[in-house]
GROMACS .gro file of C-alpha atoms in nm:
model
   80
    1MET     CA    1  10.073  -4.574   3.396
    2SER     CA    2  10.032  -4.210   3.306
    3ARG     CA    3   9.822  -4.301   3.003
    4MET     CA    4   9.587  -4.510   3.221
    5LYS     CA    5   9.542  -4.220   3.463
    6ILE     CA    6   9.453  -3.988   3.175
    7ILE     CA    7   9.201  -4.237   3.036
    8LEU     CA    8   9.045  -4.289   3.379
    9HIS     CA    9   9.029  -3.914   3.442
   10CYS     CA   10   8.862  -3.851   3.104
   11SER     CA   11   8.617  -4.131   3.170
   12LEU     CA   12   8.525  -3.984   3.508
   13LEU     CA   13   8.481  -3.638   3.356
   14LEU     CA   14   8.249  -3.776   3.088
   15THR     CA   15   8.047  -3.968   3.345
   16SER     CA   16   8.018  -3.657   3.560
   17PHE     CA   17   7.908  -3.452   3.260
   18GLU     CA   18   7.649  -3.715   3.161
   19LEU     CA   19   7.507  -3.723   3.514
   20ARG     CA   20   7.480  -3.344   3.528
   21LEU     CA   21   7.319  -3.334   3.184
   22HIS     CA   22   7.073  -3.606   3.285
   23GLY     CA   23   6.992  -3.410   3.602
   24ARG     CA   24   6.929  -3.094   3.404
   25LEU     CA   25   6.710  -3.275   3.154
   26ALA     CA   26   6.511  -3.437   3.433
   27GLU     CA   27   6.466  -3.100   3.605
   28ASN     CA   28   6.357  -2.936   3.279
   29LEU     CA   29   6.104  -3.214   3.226
   30ARG     CA   30   5.967  -3.169   3.580
   31GLN     CA   31   5.935  -2.792   3.526
   32HIS     CA   32   5.767  -2.843   3.190
   33ARG     CA   33   5.517  -3.087   3.338
   34ALA     CA   34   5.447  -2.852   3.628
   35SER     CA   35   5.395  -2.551   3.400
   36ASN     CA   36   5.193  -2.740   3.141
   37LYS     CA   37   4.832  -2.676   3.231
   38ALA     CA   38   4.683  -2.856   2.932
   39PRO     CA   39   4.466  -3.151   3.027
   40LEU     CA   40   4.597  -3.500   2.965
   41ARG     CA   41   4.488  -3.646   2.634
   42SER     CA   42   4.224  -3.911   2.653
   43PRO     CA   43   4.242  -4.244   2.468
   44GLU     CA   44   3.926  -4.138   2.282
   45ASP     CA   45   4.124  -3.864   2.106
   46PRO     CA   46   4.188  -4.003   1.753
   47GLU     CA   47   4.536  -3.849   1.727
   48PHE     CA   48   4.635  -3.994   2.065
   49ALA     CA   49   4.494  -4.336   1.973
   50GLN     CA   50   4.686  -4.332   1.643
   51ALA     CA   51   5.014  -4.247   1.819
   52GLN     CA   52   4.949  -4.518   2.078
   53ASN     CA   53   4.880  -4.775   1.805
   54GLU     CA   54   5.198  -4.677   1.621
   55THR     CA   55   5.397  -4.718   1.943
   56ARG     CA   56   5.249  -5.064   1.997
   57ARG     CA   57   5.319  -5.162   1.637
   58VAL     CA   58   5.684  -5.061   1.664
   59ALA     CA   59   5.724  -5.234   2.001
   60VAL     CA   60   5.576  -5.560   1.870
   61SER     CA   61   5.787  -5.538   1.557
   62LEU     CA   62   6.106  -5.491   1.757
   63TRP     CA   63   6.013  -5.774   1.993
   64VAL     CA   64   5.942  -6.012   1.704
   65ARG     CA   65   6.265  -5.917   1.530
   66SER     CA   66   6.467  -5.966   1.848
   67ARG     CA   67   6.312  -6.307   1.917
   68SER     CA   68   6.332  -6.445   1.565
   69GLY     CA   69   6.656  -6.286   1.450
   70PHE     CA   70   6.456  -6.164   1.150
   71LYS     CA   71   6.636  -5.868   0.992
   72HIS     CA   72   6.417  -5.804   0.688
   73GLU     CA   73   6.258  -5.464   0.625
   74SER     CA   74   5.908  -5.617   0.615
   75ALA     CA   75   5.931  -5.666   0.991
   76ARG     CA   76   5.851  -5.295   1.024
   77SER     CA   77   5.502  -5.348   0.888
   78PHE     CA   78   5.416  -5.622   1.136
   79PRO     CA   79   5.060  -5.548   1.258
   80ALA     CA   80   5.004  -5.484   1.626
   0.00000   0.00000   0.00000
């Protein structure tokens, strides 16, 4: 029984630590967004559009791989 109590206690400590870390990260993100005065990037910006296309390509690739069970490396180059 003592071993179970130790495991439970450690688990609770880790969960508490993760929640505090998540809270700090969320607060840092809020502060960064509040202090960042740069305008939002528009979809017409070529660099933004390229990053958005890459994100779509990866998302589609992952979706296709998850649906088909396809594990081959060529799935990475699936066009969006």
